[in-house]
Coordinates of N, CA and C in Angstrom, one line a residue:
X951 N -7.1 17.9 22.3 CA -7.1 18.3 23.7 C -6.2 19.5 24.0
X952 N -5.2 19.8 23.1 CA -4.3 20.9 23.3 C -5.1 22.3 23.0
X953 N -6.3 22.2 22.5 CA -7.0 23.4 22.2 C -8.2 23.7 23.1
X954 N -8.2 22.9 24.3 CA -9.2 23.0 25.2 C -9.4 24.4 25.9
X955 N -8.2 25.0 26.3 CA -8.2 26.3 26.9 C -8.7 27.4 25.9
X956 N -8.2 27.2 24.7 CA -8.7 28.2 23.6 C -10.2 28.1 23.4
X957 N -10.7 26.8 23.4 CA -12.1 26.7 23.1 C -13.0 27.3 24.3
X958 N -12.5 27.2 25.5 CA -13.2 27.8 26.6 C -13.2 29.3 26.6
X959 N -12.0 29.9 26.2 CA -12.0 31.3 25.9 C -12.9 31.9 24.8
X960 N -12.9 31.0 23.7 CA -13.8 31.4 22.7 C -15.2 31.4 23.1
X961 N -15.6 30.4 23.9 CA -17.0 30.4 24.4 C -17.3 31.6 25.3
X962 N -16.3 32.0 26.1 CA -16.5 33.1 27.0 C -16.7 34.4 26.1
X963 N -15.8 34.6 25.1 CA -16.0 35.7 24.2 C -17.3 35.8 23.5
X964 N -17.8 34.6 23.0 CA -19.0 34.6 22.3 C -20.2 35.0 23.2
X965 N -20.1 34.4 24.5 CA -21.2 34.7 25.5 C -21.2 36.2 25.8
X966 N -20.0 36.7 26.0 CA -20.0 38.1 26.3 C -20.5 39.0 25.1
X967 N -20.1 38.7 23.9 CA -20.4 39.4 22.7 C -22.0 39.3 22.5
X968 N -22.5 38.1 22.6 CA -23.9 37.8 22.4 C -24.7 38.6 23.5
X969 N -24.3 38.5 24.7 CA -25.1 39.3 25.8 C -25.1 40.8 25.5
X970 N -23.9 41.3 25.1 CA -23.8 42.7 24.8 C -24.6 43.2 23.6
X971 N -24.8 42.3 22.7 CA -25.6 42.6 21.5 C -27.0 42.1 21.5
X972 N -27.6 41.8 22.8 CA -29.0 41.6 22.9 C -29.4 40.2 22.8
X973 N -28.5 39.2 22.6 CA -28.9 37.8 22.5 C -29.0 37.2 23.8
X974 N -30.0 36.4 24.1 CA -30.1 35.6 25.3 C -29.4 34.2 25.0
X975 N -28.3 34.1 25.7 CA -27.5 32.9 25.6 C -28.0 31.7 26.4
X976 N -28.6 30.8 25.7 CA -29.2 29.6 26.4 C -28.2 28.4 26.6
X977 N -27.3 28.3 25.7 CA -26.4 27.2 25.8 C -25.0 27.5 25.0
X978 N -24.0 27.1 25.5 CA -22.7 27.2 24.9 C -22.3 25.8 24.6
X979 N -22.2 25.4 23.3 CA -21.8 24.1 22.8 C -20.4 24.2 22.2
X980 N -19.6 23.4 22.7 CA -18.2 23.2 22.1 C -18.0 21.8 21.7
X981 N -17.2 21.7 20.7 CA -16.9 20.4 20.1 C -15.5 20.5 19.5
X982 N -14.7 19.6 19.9 CA -13.3 19.5 19.6 C -13.2 18.4 18.5
X983 N -12.9 18.7 17.4 CA -12.8 17.6 16.4 C -12.5 18.3 14.9
X984 N -12.4 17.5 14.0 CA -12.0 18.0 12.6 C -13.3 18.7 12.0
X985 N -12.9 19.8 11.3 CA -14.0 20.5 10.5 C -14.1 20.0 9.2
X986 N -13.2 19.0 8.8 CA -13.2 18.5 7.4 C -14.0 17.4 7.1
X987 N -14.6 16.8 8.1 CA -15.5 15.7 7.9 C -16.8 15.9 8.5
X988 N -17.7 15.0 8.3 CA -19.1 15.2 8.7 C -19.3 14.7 10.1
X989 N -18.3 14.2 10.8 CA -18.5 13.6 12.1 C -18.5 14.7 13.2
X990 N -19.6 15.4 13.4 CA -19.7 16.5 14.3 C -21.1 16.3 15.0
X991 N -21.2 15.3 15.9 CA -22.4 15.0 16.5 C -23.1 16.2 17.2
X992 N -22.5 17.0 17.9 CA -23.0 18.1 18.6 C -23.5 19.1 17.7
X993 N -22.8 19.5 16.6 CA -23.3 20.4 15.6 C -24.5 19.8 14.8
X994 N -24.6 18.6 14.6 CA -25.7 18.0 13.9 C -27.0 18.0 14.8
X995 N -26.7 17.8 16.0 CA -27.8 17.9 17.0 C -28.4 19.3 17.0
X996 N -27.4 20.3 17.1 CA -27.8 21.7 17.2 C -28.6 22.1 15.9
X997 N -28.1 21.8 14.8 CA -28.7 22.0 13.5 C -30.1 21.4 13.3
X998 N -30.4 20.3 14.0 CA -31.6 19.6 13.9 C -32.6 20.2 14.9
X999 N -32.2 21.0 15.9 CA -33.1 21.5 16.9 C -33.8 22.8 16.5
X1000 N -35.1 22.8 16.1 CA -35.8 24.0 15.7 C -35.9 25.0 16.8
X1001 N -35.7 24.7 18.0 CA -35.8 25.7 19.0 C -34.5 26.5 19.1
X1002 N -33.4 26.1 18.4 CA -32.2 26.9 18.3 C -32.4 27.9 17.2
X1003 N -32.7 29.1 17.4 CA -33.0 30.1 16.3 C -31.8 30.9 15.9
X1004 N -30.7 30.9 16.7 CA -29.6 31.7 16.3 C -28.4 30.9 16.8
X1005 N -27.4 30.8 15.9 CA -26.2 30.1 16.2 C -25.0 31.1 16.0
X1006 N -24.3 31.4 17.1 CA -23.3 32.4 17.0 C -21.9 31.7 17.1
X1007 N -21.0 32.1 16.2 CA -19.6 31.6 16.1 C -18.7 32.8 16.0
X1008 N -17.5 32.6 16.6 CA -16.6 33.7 16.5 C -16.1 33.9 15.1
X1009 N -15.6 32.9 14.5 CA -15.1 33.0 13.1 C -15.8 31.8 12.3
X1010 N -16.2 32.1 11.1 CA -16.8 31.2 10.2 C -16.1 29.8 10.1
X1011 N -14.8 29.9 10.1 CA -14.1 28.6 10.0 C -14.1 27.7 11.3
X1012 N -14.7 28.3 12.4 CA -14.9 27.5 13.7 C -16.0 26.7 13.5
X1013 N -16.9 27.0 12.6 CA -18.1 26.1 12.3 C -17.8 25.0 11.3
X1014 N -17.1 25.4 10.2 CA -16.7 24.4 9.3 C -15.7 25.0 8.3
X1015 N -14.9 24.2 7.8 CA -13.8 24.6 6.8 C -14.4 25.3 5.6
X1016 N -15.3 24.7 5.0 CA -16.0 25.2 3.8 C -17.4 24.7 3.8
X1017 N -18.3 25.4 3.1 CA -19.7 25.1 2.9 C -20.6 25.7 4.0
X1018 N -20.1 26.7 4.8 CA -20.9 27.3 5.8 C -22.0 28.0 5.3
X1019 N -21.8 28.6 4.1 CA -22.9 29.3 3.3 C -24.1 28.5 3.1
X1020 N -23.9 27.2 2.8 CA -25.1 26.3 2.7 C -25.8 26.2 4.0
X1021 N -25.1 26.0 5.1 CA -25.7 25.9 6.4 C -26.5 27.2 6.7
X1022 N -25.9 28.3 6.5 CA -26.5 29.7 6.7 C -27.7 29.8 5.9
X1023 N -27.8 29.3 4.6 CA -28.9 29.5 3.7 C -30.1 28.6 4.3
X1024 N -29.7 27.3 4.7 CA -30.7 26.4 5.2 C -31.3 26.9 6.5
X1025 N -30.5 27.5 7.2 CA -31.0 28.1 8.6 C -32.0 29.2 8.3
X1026 N -31.6 30.1 7.4 CA -32.4 31.3 6.9 C -33.7 30.8 6.4
X1027 N -33.7 29.8 5.6 CA -35.0 29.2 5.1 C -36.0 28.8 6.2
X1028 N -35.4 28.4 7.3 CA -36.2 28.0 8.4 C -36.5 29.1 9.4
X1029 N -36.1 30.4 9.1 CA -36.3 31.5 10.0 C -35.3 31.5 11.1
X1030 N -34.1 30.9 10.9 CA -33.1 30.8 11.9 C -31.9 31.5 11.2
X1031 N -30.9 31.8 12.0 CA -29.7 32.5 11.4 C -28.5 32.1 12.1
X1032 N -27.3 32.3 11.4 CA -25.9 32.1 11.8 C -25.3 33.5 12.0
X1033 N -24.7 33.7 13.1 CA -24.2 35.0 13.3 C -22.6 34.8 13.5
X1034 N -21.8 35.4 12.7 CA -20.4 35.4 12.7 C -19.9 36.6 13.3
X1035 N -19.4 36.5 14.5 CA -18.8 37.7 15.2 C -17.7 38.5 14.5
X1036 N -16.7 37.7 14.0 CA -15.6 38.4 13.3 C -15.5 37.8 11.8
X1037 N -16.2 38.4 10.9 CA -16.1 37.9 9.5 C -14.8 38.3 8.9
X1038 N -13.9 39.1 9.5 CA -12.7 39.6 8.9 C -11.7 38.4 8.6
X1039 N -11.9 37.3 9.4 CA -10.9 36.2 9.2 C -11.2 35.6 7.9
X1040 N -12.3 35.8 7.3 CA -12.6 35.1 6.0 C -11.5 35.6 5.0
X1041 N -10.9 34.7 4.3 CA -10.0 35.1 3.3 C -10.5 34.4 2.0
X1042 N -10.9 35.1 1.1 CA -11.4 34.6 -0.1 C -10.3 34.3 -1.1
X1043 N -9.2 34.2 -0.7 CA -8.0 33.9 -1.5 C -8.1 32.4 -2.0
X1044 N -7.9 32.2 -3.4 CA -8.0 30.9 -3.9 C -7.0 30.0 -3.3
X1045 N -5.9 30.4 -2.9 CA -5.0 29.4 -2.2 C -5.6 28.9 -0.9
X1046 N -6.1 29.7 0.0 CA -6.8 29.3 1.1 C -7.9 28.3 0.8
X1047 N -8.7 28.6 -0.2 CA -9.8 27.7 -0.6 C -9.2 26.3 -1.1
X1048 N -8.1 26.4 -1.9 CA -7.5 25.1 -2.3 C -6.9 24.3 -1.1
X1049 N -6.3 24.9 -0.2 CA -5.8 24.3 1.1 C -7.0 23.6 1.7
X1050 N -8.2 24.2 1.9 CA -9.3 23.6 2.5 C -9.7 22.4 1.8
X1051 N -9.9 22.5 0.5 CA -10.3 21.3 -0.3 C -9.2 20.2 -0.2
X1052 N -7.9 20.6 -0.5 CA -7.0 19.5 -0.4 C -6.9 18.8 1.0
X1053 N -7.0 19.7 2.0 CA -7.0 19.1 3.5 C -8.1 18.1 3.6
X1054 N -9.3 18.4 3.0 CA -10.4 17.4 3.1 C -10.1 16.2 2.5
X1055 N -9.5 16.2 1.3 CA -9.2 15.0 0.5 C -8.1 14.3 1.2
X1056 N -7.0 15.0 1.6 CA -5.9 14.3 2.3 C -6.3 13.7 3.6
X1057 N -7.3 14.3 4.3 CA -7.7 13.7 5.6 C -8.3 12.4 5.3
X1058 N -9.0 12.1 4.2 CA -9.6 10.8 3.9 C -8.5 9.8 3.5
X1059 N -7.5 10.3 2.7 CA -6.4 9.5 2.3 C -5.4 9.2 3.4
X1060 N -5.0 10.2 4.1 CA -3.8 10.0 4.9 C -4.1 10.0 6.4
X1061 N -5.3 10.4 6.8 CA -5.6 10.6 8.2 C -5.5 12.0 8.5
X1062 N -6.3 12.3 9.5 CA -6.4 13.7 9.9 C -5.2 14.4 10.5
X1063 N -4.3 13.7 11.1 CA -3.1 14.2 11.7 C -2.2 14.9 10.8
X1064 N -2.0 14.3 9.6 CA -1.0 14.8 8.6 C -1.7 15.6 7.5
X1065 N -3.0 15.6 7.4 CA -3.7 16.2 6.3 C -3.4 17.6 5.9
X1066 N -3.3 18.4 6.8 CA -3.0 19.8 6.6 C -1.6 20.0 6.0
X1067 N -0.7 19.3 6.6 CA 0.8 19.4 6.1 C 0.9 18.9 4.8
X1068 N 0.2 17.7 4.4 CA 0.3 17.2 3.1 C -0.4 18.1 2.1
X1069 N -1.4 18.7 2.5 CA -2.2 19.7 1.6 C -1.3 20.9 1.3
X1070 N -0.6 21.4 2.3 CA 0.3 22.5 2.1 C 1.4 22.1 1.1
X1071 N 2.0 20.9 1.4 CA 3.2 20.5 0.6 C 2.7 20.3 -0.9
X1072 N 1.5 19.7 -1.1 CA 1.0 19.6 -2.4 C 0.8 20.8 -3.1
X1073 N 0.2 21.8 -2.4 CA 0.0 23.1 -3.0 C 1.3 23.8 -3.3
X1074 N 2.3 23.7 -2.4 CA 3.7 24.3 -2.6 C 4.3 23.6 -3.9
X1075 N 4.1 22.3 -4.0 CA 4.6 21.7 -5.2 C 4.1 22.2 -6.4
X1076 N 2.7 22.4 -6.3 CA 2.0 22.9 -7.7 C 2.5 24.3 -7.9
X1077 N 2.7 25.1 -6.9 CA 3.1 26.5 -7.0 C 4.6 26.5 -7.6
X1078 N 5.5 25.7 -7.1 CA 6.8 25.6 -7.5 C 6.8 25.2 -9.0
X1079 N 6.1 24.2 -9.4 CA 6.0 23.7 -10.8 C 5.6 24.9 -11.8
X1080 N 4.5 25.7 -11.3 CA 4.0 26.7 -12.0 C 5.1 27.9 -12.2
X1081 N 5.9 28.1 -11.1 CA 6.9 29.1 -11.2 C 8.0 28.7 -12.2
X1082 N 8.2 27.4 -12.3 CA 9.3 26.9 -13.2 C 8.7 26.9 -14.6
X1083 N 7.4 27.1 -14.9 CA 6.9 27.2 -16.2 C 6.6 25.8 -16.7
X1084 N 6.4 24.9 -15.8 CA 6.1 23.4 -16.3 C 4.7 23.3 -16.5

């Protein structure tokens, strides 16, 4: 709920960008929830709708934490596409990828609220041990 104003601003930015770049915006769909699990009913409905030919997101991680390339490929196979307005946020750093994977696992083990912090602590511990030469 604390991200509601940000999600509204993101929707407005996407609508403005899409209109400026020749896309007819038929619908803005927002969903507040975890990107680390599959419980995304609005996204699932959107992906299942063959009338939706273009999905526009501001940043790739707004769609999902990891695996978006599979969704993009599946959409392309159906003659549909995913448009990422700002791909510069993508960070191919291994540490970022590991945080995403650990966040997913921790979310299942510890609950969504503490998952990100636990993943960061686990990674820091691994890095600390590596620095000590253990």
